[in-house]
Amino acid sequence: MKKILVTGGLGFIGSHTVVELQNSGFDVVIIDDLSKTRISVLDKITEITGKKPDYHNIDLRVKNDVKNFFDNNKIDGIIHFAAFKAVGESMHKPLDYYENNIGSLVYILQEMRDRKLDNFIFSSSCTVYGQADELPITENAPVKTAESTYGNTKQIGEEIIKETCKAHLLNAIALRYFNPIGAHESVKIGELPLGVPQNLIPFVTQTAAGIRTELSVFGNDYPTEDGTAVRDYIHVVDLAKAHIAALQRLINKNNKQNFEFFNVGTGTGSSVLEVIKAFEKASGKSLNYKIVGRREGDITAAYADTTIANTELNWKTEKTLDEALESAWKWQQQN
Ligand code: WQD
């Protein structure tokens, strides 16, 4: 049974990917420093799959601890989620973001180089495109100057991986996520924003639950149909399955270049007001919101051209926006 390391495996996307890896017959070992999640997620994963993943509480910024881990664990593939990901926070703490997001990546790649390990999947983001000139966004769209430190760590991360693959014949895939939302159907794992949610869906569900008094819609003067910004909201389980598809592509040596990247979205854009309407339908709750000014750094619209991912990964989304919002609401009610 192939053993896969999942860094950040107790996080939102990481935990859903661990479940799909176990369901696909992989042996999973998780590294997570619990800085952005809770240890209880490990038990929830075990409840869902019946298999408890091996778990290590390691800070990947400590080079020696990373080395010790690889001294004691034979790994067949790595899915690297561990990173700070709050766009706004990254602007106030750039060095924390570069130390964590880039430092941990370099230490892991150095161990892969030194031990001739292979099959690396990197958690990237559509944020590398900034405001794309054409929609839907294809993989040929140019990478633009990052608008945030968070986005820059993803761009730099991809460059580091690309150069490492070239120099050391490593095989890697970067998955450029659009907007991950929703929760596992078991309602045992989901998005756990610590503090005030930065992202739209957790703020929506917390408003519906009465934890927040009202949702602020950041701007309705965008050049879109209803004036609110458009994004591609993908169910986190569909996103998790894309990681399995990418890992199998590398394990089966079906990749066409040492370094590849794929846009992972639904291919459909939804505006903030459309999401609110869909959520109200899915939850039966009416949402209290007000229109306020734009949020700094936000782009008008982003949604994926999924052709390449569909064909090369033999993967496509199966869940709808309504299903994703319904699962998010069920998860909120559970918590
Ligand atoms: C979505 C839309 C907001 C909150 C970021 C990162 C991306 C990924 C996901 C990490 C926007 C609007 C939001 C609110 C609102 N990050 N909004 N009121 O900014 O598209 O993407 O998070 O993996 O890399 O860039 O996601 O959920 O913050 O915002 O009106 O209270 O909802 O303006 O149009 P975003 P988001």
mmCIF file of C-alpha atoms in Angstrom, residues 7-321:
data_model
loop_
_atom_site.group_PDB
_atom_site.id
_atom_site.type_symbol
_atom_site.label_atom_id
_atom_site.label_comp_id
_atom_site.label_asym_id
_atom_site.label_seq_id
_atom_site.Cartn_x
_atom_site.Cartn_y
_atom_site.Cartn_z
ATOM 1 C CA THR A 7 0.993 18.222 5.249
ATOM 2 C CA GLY A 8 -1.775 20.409 6.672
ATOM 3 C CA GLY A 9 -3.858 17.227 6.640
ATOM 4 C CA LEU A 10 -6.096 18.366 9.515
ATOM 5 C CA GLY A 11 -7.083 21.549 7.702
ATOM 6 C CA PHE A 12 -10.188 22.210 5.586
ATOM 7 C CA ILE A 13 -9.054 20.860 2.198
ATOM 8 C CA GLY A 14 -6.405 18.599 3.741
ATOM 9 C CA SER A 15 -8.861 16.643 5.886
ATOM 10 C CA HIS A 16 -11.264 16.085 2.984
ATOM 11 C CA THR A 17 -8.326 14.903 0.853
ATOM 12 C CA VAL A 18 -7.147 12.481 3.575
ATOM 13 C CA VAL A 19 -10.636 10.915 3.564
ATOM 14 C CA GLU A 20 -10.548 10.460 -0.217
ATOM 15 C CA LEU A 21 -6.986 9.082 -0.094
ATOM 16 C CA GLN A 22 -7.973 6.465 2.475
ATOM 17 C CA ASN A 23 -11.115 5.653 0.484
ATOM 18 C CA SER A 24 -8.846 5.128 -2.552
ATOM 19 C CA GLY A 25 -6.656 2.604 -0.718
ATOM 20 C CA PHE A 26 -3.696 4.794 0.213
ATOM 21 C CA ASP A 27 -1.925 4.674 3.573
ATOM 22 C CA VAL A 28 -1.878 8.260 4.935
ATOM 23 C CA VAL A 29 0.490 10.043 7.317
ATOM 24 C CA ILE A 30 -0.426 13.591 8.365
ATOM 25 C CA ILE A 31 1.848 16.395 9.495
ATOM 26 C CA ASP A 32 -0.010 19.341 11.020
ATOM 27 C CA ASP A 33 1.185 21.891 13.611
ATOM 28 C CA LEU A 34 -2.427 22.641 14.669
ATOM 29 C CA SER A 35 -1.807 26.399 14.263
ATOM 30 C CA LYS A 36 -4.958 26.770 12.164
ATOM 31 C CA THR A 37 -7.047 23.730 13.099
ATOM 32 C CA ARG A 38 -7.958 21.343 15.934
ATOM 33 C CA ILE A 39 -6.729 17.835 16.792
ATOM 34 C CA SER A 40 -10.374 16.693 16.947
ATOM 35 C CA VAL A 41 -10.375 16.614 13.130
ATOM 36 C CA LEU A 42 -8.163 13.486 13.324
ATOM 37 C CA ASP A 43 -10.850 11.543 15.184
ATOM 38 C CA LYS A 44 -13.514 12.767 12.762
ATOM 39 C CA ILE A 45 -11.491 11.491 9.793
ATOM 40 C CA THR A 46 -11.165 8.148 11.593
ATOM 41 C CA GLU A 47 -14.924 8.046 12.227
ATOM 42 C CA ILE A 48 -15.610 8.627 8.521
ATOM 43 C CA THR A 49 -13.174 6.079 7.077
ATOM 44 C CA GLY A 50 -12.686 3.665 9.960
ATOM 45 C CA LYS A 51 -8.907 4.067 9.568
ATOM 46 C CA LYS A 52 -6.877 6.341 11.836
ATOM 47 C CA PRO A 53 -4.184 8.143 9.824
ATOM 48 C CA ASP A 54 -0.695 8.280 11.327
ATOM 49 C CA TYR A 55 -0.251 11.822 12.725
ATOM 50 C CA HIS A 56 2.797 13.937 13.650
ATOM 51 C CA ASN A 57 2.667 17.405 15.219
ATOM 52 C CA ILE A 58 5.675 18.934 13.443
ATOM 53 C CA ASP A 59 6.477 22.574 12.663
ATOM 54 C CA LEU A 60 7.719 22.414 9.067
ATOM 55 C CA ARG A 61 9.706 25.625 9.608
ATOM 56 C CA VAL A 62 12.143 23.563 11.735
ATOM 57 C CA LYS A 63 14.487 21.955 9.207
ATOM 58 C CA ASN A 64 15.827 19.334 11.598
ATOM 59 C CA ASP A 65 12.348 18.119 12.533
ATOM 60 C CA VAL A 66 11.481 17.773 8.852
ATOM 61 C CA LYS A 67 14.659 15.725 8.319
ATOM 62 C CA ASN A 68 13.924 13.490 11.332
ATOM 63 C CA PHE A 69 10.438 12.789 9.975
ATOM 64 C CA PHE A 70 11.815 11.557 6.651
ATOM 65 C CA ASP A 71 14.505 9.532 8.462
ATOM 66 C CA ASN A 72 11.671 7.560 10.065
ATOM 67 C CA ASN A 73 9.021 7.442 7.346
ATOM 68 C CA LYS A 74 9.229 5.939 3.855
ATOM 69 C CA ILE A 75 7.013 8.137 1.685
ATOM 70 C CA ASP A 76 5.699 7.355 -1.851
ATOM 71 C CA GLY A 77 4.058 10.733 -2.489
ATOM 72 C CA ILE A 78 3.417 14.107 -0.838
ATOM 73 C CA ILE A 79 0.411 16.436 -0.929
ATOM 74 C CA HIS A 80 1.546 19.750 0.534
ATOM 75 C CA PHE A 81 -1.305 21.856 1.953
ATOM 76 C CA ALA A 82 0.466 23.316 5.005
ATOM 77 C CA ALA A 83 0.531 27.111 4.589
ATOM 78 C CA PHE A 84 -0.979 30.309 5.965
ATOM 79 C CA LYS A 85 -3.783 31.406 3.638
ATOM 80 C CA ALA A 86 -5.474 34.586 4.859
ATOM 81 C CA VAL A 87 -5.116 37.186 2.116
ATOM 82 C CA GLY A 88 -5.673 40.215 4.383
ATOM 83 C CA GLU A 89 -3.477 38.917 7.221
ATOM 84 C CA SER A 90 -0.652 38.229 4.766
ATOM 85 C CA MET A 91 -0.403 41.968 4.011
ATOM 86 C CA HIS A 92 0.291 42.724 7.674
ATOM 87 C CA LYS A 93 2.617 39.756 8.322
ATOM 88 C CA PRO A 94 4.592 39.196 5.107
ATOM 89 C CA LEU A 95 7.650 37.691 6.785
ATOM 90 C CA ASP A 96 5.545 35.165 8.715
ATOM 91 C CA TYR A 97 3.991 34.138 5.394
ATOM 92 C CA TYR A 98 7.321 33.834 3.544
ATOM 93 C CA GLU A 99 8.951 31.969 6.433
ATOM 94 C CA ASN A 100 6.063 29.504 6.732
ATOM 95 C CA ASN A 101 4.801 29.068 3.186
ATOM 96 C CA ILE A 102 8.179 29.160 1.427
ATOM 97 C CA GLY A 103 10.398 27.834 4.218
ATOM 98 C CA SER A 104 8.362 24.679 4.758
ATOM 99 C CA LEU A 105 8.194 24.059 1.016
ATOM 100 C CA VAL A 106 11.974 24.323 0.610
ATOM 101 C CA TYR A 107 12.690 21.971 3.531
ATOM 102 C CA ILE A 108 10.326 19.317 2.161
ATOM 103 C CA LEU A 109 11.762 19.582 -1.351
ATOM 104 C CA GLN A 110 15.305 19.295 0.019
ATOM 105 C CA GLU A 111 14.375 16.001 1.695
ATOM 106 C CA MET A 112 12.788 14.780 -1.551
ATOM 107 C CA ARG A 113 15.960 15.704 -3.443
ATOM 108 C CA ASP A 114 18.312 14.070 -0.940
ATOM 109 C CA ARG A 115 16.299 10.842 -0.685
ATOM 110 C CA LYS A 116 15.193 10.644 -4.327
ATOM 111 C CA LEU A 117 11.524 10.798 -3.339
ATOM 112 C CA ASP A 118 8.950 11.649 -6.010
ATOM 113 C CA ASN A 119 5.306 12.565 -6.685
ATOM 114 C CA PHE A 120 4.638 16.000 -5.204
ATOM 115 C CA ILE A 121 1.246 17.734 -5.299
ATOM 116 C CA PHE A 122 1.201 21.453 -4.454
ATOM 117 C CA SER A 123 -1.773 23.432 -3.176
ATOM 118 C CA SER A 124 -1.821 26.498 -5.405
ATOM 119 C CA SER A 125 -4.502 29.047 -6.181
ATOM 120 C CA CYS A 126 -6.261 30.851 -9.033
ATOM 121 C CA THR A 127 -5.062 33.952 -7.235
ATOM 122 C CA VAL A 128 -1.869 33.618 -9.326
ATOM 123 C CA TYR A 129 -3.847 34.942 -12.307
ATOM 124 C CA GLY A 130 -4.950 38.138 -10.550
ATOM 125 C CA GLN A 131 -7.746 39.641 -12.664
ATOM 126 C CA ALA A 132 -7.410 37.530 -15.816
ATOM 127 C CA ASP A 133 -7.869 39.350 -19.122
ATOM 128 C CA GLU A 134 -10.121 36.606 -20.479
ATOM 129 C CA LEU A 135 -12.811 34.459 -18.849
ATOM 130 C CA PRO A 136 -13.108 31.543 -18.277
ATOM 131 C CA ILE A 137 -9.492 31.302 -17.126
ATOM 132 C CA THR A 138 -7.304 28.715 -18.880
ATOM 133 C CA GLU A 139 -3.878 27.452 -17.799
ATOM 134 C CA ASN A 140 -2.421 29.614 -20.590
ATOM 135 C CA ALA A 141 -3.573 32.790 -18.846
ATOM 136 C CA PRO A 142 -0.529 34.766 -17.745
ATOM 137 C CA VAL A 143 0.512 34.724 -14.094
ATOM 138 C CA LYS A 144 0.219 38.353 -12.978
ATOM 139 C CA THR A 145 1.996 40.311 -10.279
ATOM 140 C CA ALA A 146 0.448 39.071 -7.057
ATOM 141 C CA GLU A 147 -1.926 41.467 -5.318
ATOM 142 C CA SER A 148 -1.175 39.952 -1.905
ATOM 143 C CA THR A 149 1.716 38.361 -0.058
ATOM 144 C CA TYR A 150 -0.382 35.196 0.195
ATOM 145 C CA GLY A 151 -0.779 35.105 -3.590
ATOM 146 C CA ASN A 152 2.942 35.808 -4.012
ATOM 147 C CA THR A 153 3.855 32.816 -1.842
ATOM 148 C CA LYS A 154 1.840 30.624 -4.213
ATOM 149 C CA GLN A 155 3.533 32.076 -7.286
ATOM 150 C CA ILE A 156 6.998 31.770 -5.771
ATOM 151 C CA GLY A 157 6.129 28.265 -4.563
ATOM 152 C CA GLU A 158 5.266 27.163 -8.094
ATOM 153 C CA GLU A 159 8.530 28.635 -9.443
ATOM 154 C CA ILE A 160 10.584 26.854 -6.761
ATOM 155 C CA ILE A 161 8.898 23.539 -7.584
ATOM 156 C CA LYS A 162 9.325 24.035 -11.338
ATOM 157 C CA GLU A 163 13.071 24.690 -10.982
ATOM 158 C CA THR A 164 13.494 21.802 -8.534
ATOM 159 C CA CYS A 165 11.719 19.416 -10.937
ATOM 160 C CA LYS A 166 14.044 20.513 -13.732
ATOM 161 C CA ALA A 167 17.250 20.265 -11.728
ATOM 162 C CA HIS A 168 16.484 17.056 -9.869
ATOM 163 C CA LEU A 169 14.032 15.218 -12.166
ATOM 164 C CA LEU A 170 11.257 15.437 -9.576
ATOM 165 C CA ASN A 171 7.661 15.060 -10.811
ATOM 166 C CA ALA A 172 5.112 17.526 -9.446
ATOM 167 C CA ILE A 173 1.664 18.955 -10.082
ATOM 168 C CA ALA A 174 0.318 22.278 -8.818
ATOM 169 C CA LEU A 175 -3.461 22.468 -8.471
ATOM 170 C CA ARG A 176 -4.725 26.029 -8.851
ATOM 171 C CA TYR A 177 -7.878 26.053 -6.720
ATOM 172 C CA PHE A 178 -10.739 28.382 -7.301
ATOM 173 C CA ASN A 179 -12.994 28.906 -4.266
ATOM 174 C CA PRO A 180 -13.360 25.780 -2.103
ATOM 175 C CA ILE A 181 -16.627 25.605 -0.110
ATOM 176 C CA GLY A 182 -18.930 23.111 1.584
ATOM 177 C CA ALA A 183 -18.388 20.123 3.858
ATOM 178 C CA HIS A 184 -18.293 16.324 3.841
ATOM 179 C CA GLU A 185 -21.733 14.649 3.648
ATOM 180 C CA SER A 186 -21.090 13.005 7.051
ATOM 181 C CA VAL A 187 -21.084 16.527 8.568
ATOM 182 C CA LYS A 188 -18.053 15.419 10.617
ATOM 183 C CA ILE A 189 -15.526 17.645 8.827
ATOM 184 C CA GLY A 190 -15.832 21.056 7.181
ATOM 185 C CA GLU A 191 -14.447 24.582 7.194
ATOM 186 C CA LEU A 192 -13.346 25.659 10.696
ATOM 187 C CA PRO A 193 -12.522 29.367 10.463
ATOM 188 C CA LEU A 194 -10.889 30.424 13.723
ATOM 189 C CA GLY A 195 -12.078 33.947 14.622
ATOM 190 C CA VAL A 196 -14.009 36.221 12.257
ATOM 191 C CA PRO A 197 -14.325 34.438 8.876
ATOM 192 C CA GLN A 198 -12.521 36.150 6.003
ATOM 193 C CA ASN A 199 -14.156 34.006 3.323
ATOM 194 C CA LEU A 200 -17.706 34.476 2.064
ATOM 195 C CA ILE A 201 -19.350 31.131 2.795
ATOM 196 C CA PRO A 202 -18.390 30.737 6.454
ATOM 197 C CA PHE A 203 -19.523 34.322 7.021
ATOM 198 C CA VAL A 204 -22.830 33.541 5.289
ATOM 199 C CA THR A 205 -23.451 30.419 7.372
ATOM 200 C CA GLN A 206 -22.457 32.141 10.626
ATOM 201 C CA THR A 207 -24.840 35.020 9.801
ATOM 202 C CA ALA A 208 -27.655 32.549 9.110
ATOM 203 C CA ALA A 209 -26.847 30.854 12.435
ATOM 204 C CA GLY A 210 -27.059 34.196 14.255
ATOM 205 C CA ILE A 211 -23.374 34.201 15.216
ATOM 206 C CA ARG A 212 -22.835 37.301 12.988
ATOM 207 C CA THR A 213 -25.516 40.001 12.817
ATOM 208 C CA GLU A 214 -25.283 40.633 9.081
ATOM 209 C CA LEU A 215 -23.170 39.898 6.031
ATOM 210 C CA SER A 216 -21.389 42.811 4.365
ATOM 211 C CA VAL A 217 -21.403 42.442 0.604
ATOM 212 C CA PHE A 218 -18.140 43.997 -0.538
ATOM 213 C CA GLY A 219 -19.256 46.172 -3.434
ATOM 214 C CA ASN A 220 -22.076 46.113 -5.987
ATOM 215 C CA ASP A 221 -20.447 48.433 -8.526
ATOM 216 C CA TYR A 222 -18.404 45.793 -10.353
ATOM 217 C CA PRO A 223 -18.897 45.410 -14.121
ATOM 218 C CA THR A 224 -20.924 42.206 -13.654
ATOM 219 C CA GLU A 225 -24.579 41.340 -14.246
ATOM 220 C CA ASP A 226 -25.753 42.333 -10.758
ATOM 221 C CA GLY A 227 -22.745 44.467 -9.819
ATOM 222 C CA THR A 228 -21.314 42.003 -7.276
ATOM 223 C CA ALA A 229 -18.088 40.075 -7.778
ATOM 224 C CA VAL A 230 -18.055 36.657 -9.438
ATOM 225 C CA ARG A 231 -16.156 33.578 -8.283
ATOM 226 C CA ASP A 232 -16.042 29.834 -9.079
ATOM 227 C CA TYR A 233 -17.219 28.024 -5.947
ATOM 228 C CA ILE A 234 -16.156 24.362 -5.945
ATOM 229 C CA HIS A 235 -17.330 21.719 -3.468
ATOM 230 C CA VAL A 236 -14.387 20.738 -1.267
ATOM 231 C CA VAL A 237 -15.037 17.005 -1.879
ATOM 232 C CA ASP A 238 -14.755 17.516 -5.650
ATOM 233 C CA LEU A 239 -11.551 19.440 -4.996
ATOM 234 C CA ALA A 240 -10.230 16.623 -2.764
ATOM 235 C CA LYS A 241 -10.890 14.085 -5.523
ATOM 236 C CA ALA A 242 -8.853 16.186 -7.955
ATOM 237 C CA HIS A 243 -5.839 15.592 -5.695
ATOM 238 C CA ILE A 244 -6.303 11.817 -5.930
ATOM 239 C CA ALA A 245 -6.512 12.086 -9.711
ATOM 240 C CA ALA A 246 -3.343 14.213 -9.837
ATOM 241 C CA LEU A 247 -1.462 11.844 -7.500
ATOM 242 C CA GLN A 248 -2.431 8.805 -9.574
ATOM 243 C CA ARG A 249 -1.280 10.630 -12.727
ATOM 244 C CA LEU A 250 2.196 10.953 -11.190
ATOM 245 C CA ILE A 251 2.309 7.478 -9.646
ATOM 246 C CA ASN A 252 1.278 5.951 -12.983
ATOM 247 C CA LYS A 253 3.831 8.213 -14.729
ATOM 248 C CA ASN A 254 1.163 9.642 -17.037
ATOM 249 C CA ASN A 255 2.413 13.208 -16.606
ATOM 250 C CA LYS A 256 3.738 14.879 -19.770
ATOM 251 C CA GLN A 257 6.196 17.258 -18.096
ATOM 252 C CA ASN A 258 8.108 17.140 -14.818
ATOM 253 C CA PHE A 259 6.067 20.116 -13.592
ATOM 254 C CA GLU A 260 2.382 20.534 -14.527
ATOM 255 C CA PHE A 261 -0.387 22.769 -13.242
ATOM 256 C CA PHE A 262 -4.169 22.551 -13.579
ATOM 257 C CA ASN A 263 -7.095 24.868 -12.879
ATOM 258 C CA VAL A 264 -9.480 23.169 -10.467
ATOM 259 C CA GLY A 265 -12.923 24.743 -10.487
ATOM 260 C CA THR A 266 -16.464 24.040 -11.643
ATOM 261 C CA GLY A 267 -16.232 26.210 -14.757
ATOM 262 C CA THR A 268 -19.213 28.280 -13.616
ATOM 263 C CA GLY A 269 -19.066 31.749 -12.081
ATOM 264 C CA SER A 270 -21.514 32.883 -9.388
ATOM 265 C CA SER A 271 -21.919 36.433 -8.058
ATOM 266 C CA VAL A 272 -22.162 37.194 -4.345
ATOM 267 C CA LEU A 273 -25.871 37.997 -4.686
ATOM 268 C CA GLU A 274 -26.443 34.759 -6.624
ATOM 269 C CA VAL A 275 -24.711 32.849 -3.825
ATOM 270 C CA ILE A 276 -26.877 34.570 -1.213
ATOM 271 C CA LYS A 277 -30.027 33.671 -3.163
ATOM 272 C CA ALA A 278 -28.882 30.057 -3.610
ATOM 273 C CA PHE A 279 -28.010 29.815 0.081
ATOM 274 C CA GLU A 280 -31.433 31.104 1.116
ATOM 275 C CA LYS A 281 -33.038 28.467 -1.103
ATOM 276 C CA ALA A 282 -30.740 25.687 0.140
ATOM 277 C CA SER A 283 -31.121 26.578 3.825
ATOM 278 C CA GLY A 284 -34.657 27.966 3.924
ATOM 279 C CA LYS A 285 -33.206 30.901 5.882
ATOM 280 C CA SER A 286 -33.398 34.524 4.779
ATOM 281 C CA LEU A 287 -29.993 36.172 5.047
ATOM 282 C CA ASN A 288 -29.422 39.552 6.643
ATOM 283 C CA TYR A 289 -26.952 41.494 4.481
ATOM 284 C CA LYS A 290 -25.989 44.994 3.433
ATOM 285 C CA ILE A 291 -24.014 46.357 0.518
ATOM 286 C CA VAL A 292 -20.803 48.135 1.545
ATOM 287 C CA GLY A 293 -17.694 49.330 -0.315
ATOM 288 C CA ARG A 294 -15.320 47.054 -2.211
ATOM 289 C CA ARG A 295 -12.685 45.104 -0.260
ATOM 290 C CA GLU A 296 -9.132 46.150 -1.148
ATOM 291 C CA GLY A 297 -7.394 43.663 -3.432
ATOM 292 C CA ASP A 298 -10.559 41.937 -4.656
ATOM 293 C CA ILE A 299 -10.893 41.200 -8.368
ATOM 294 C CA THR A 300 -14.108 41.481 -10.395
ATOM 295 C CA ALA A 301 -14.468 37.950 -11.686
ATOM 296 C CA ALA A 302 -12.726 34.594 -11.813
ATOM 297 C CA TYR A 303 -13.981 31.222 -12.991
ATOM 298 C CA ALA A 304 -12.120 28.278 -14.485
ATOM 299 C CA ASP A 305 -11.881 26.796 -17.937
ATOM 300 C CA THR A 306 -11.825 23.167 -16.759
ATOM 301 C CA THR A 307 -11.080 21.528 -20.127
ATOM 302 C CA ILE A 308 -7.456 20.623 -19.379
ATOM 303 C CA ALA A 309 -8.155 19.267 -15.868
ATOM 304 C CA ASN A 310 -11.144 17.295 -17.169
ATOM 305 C CA THR A 311 -9.131 15.630 -19.923
ATOM 306 C CA GLU A 312 -5.658 15.299 -18.398
ATOM 307 C CA LEU A 313 -6.794 14.319 -14.897
ATOM 308 C CA ASN A 314 -9.873 12.463 -16.112
ATOM 309 C CA TRP A 315 -11.682 14.360 -13.356
ATOM 310 C CA LYS A 316 -14.667 16.669 -13.234
ATOM 311 C CA THR A 317 -16.859 18.212 -10.548
ATOM 312 C CA GLU A 318 -19.923 16.181 -9.591
ATOM 313 C CA LYS A 319 -21.545 18.451 -7.010
ATOM 314 C CA THR A 320 -23.588 21.609 -7.631
ATOM 315 C CA LEU A 321 -23.391 24.981 -5.919
#
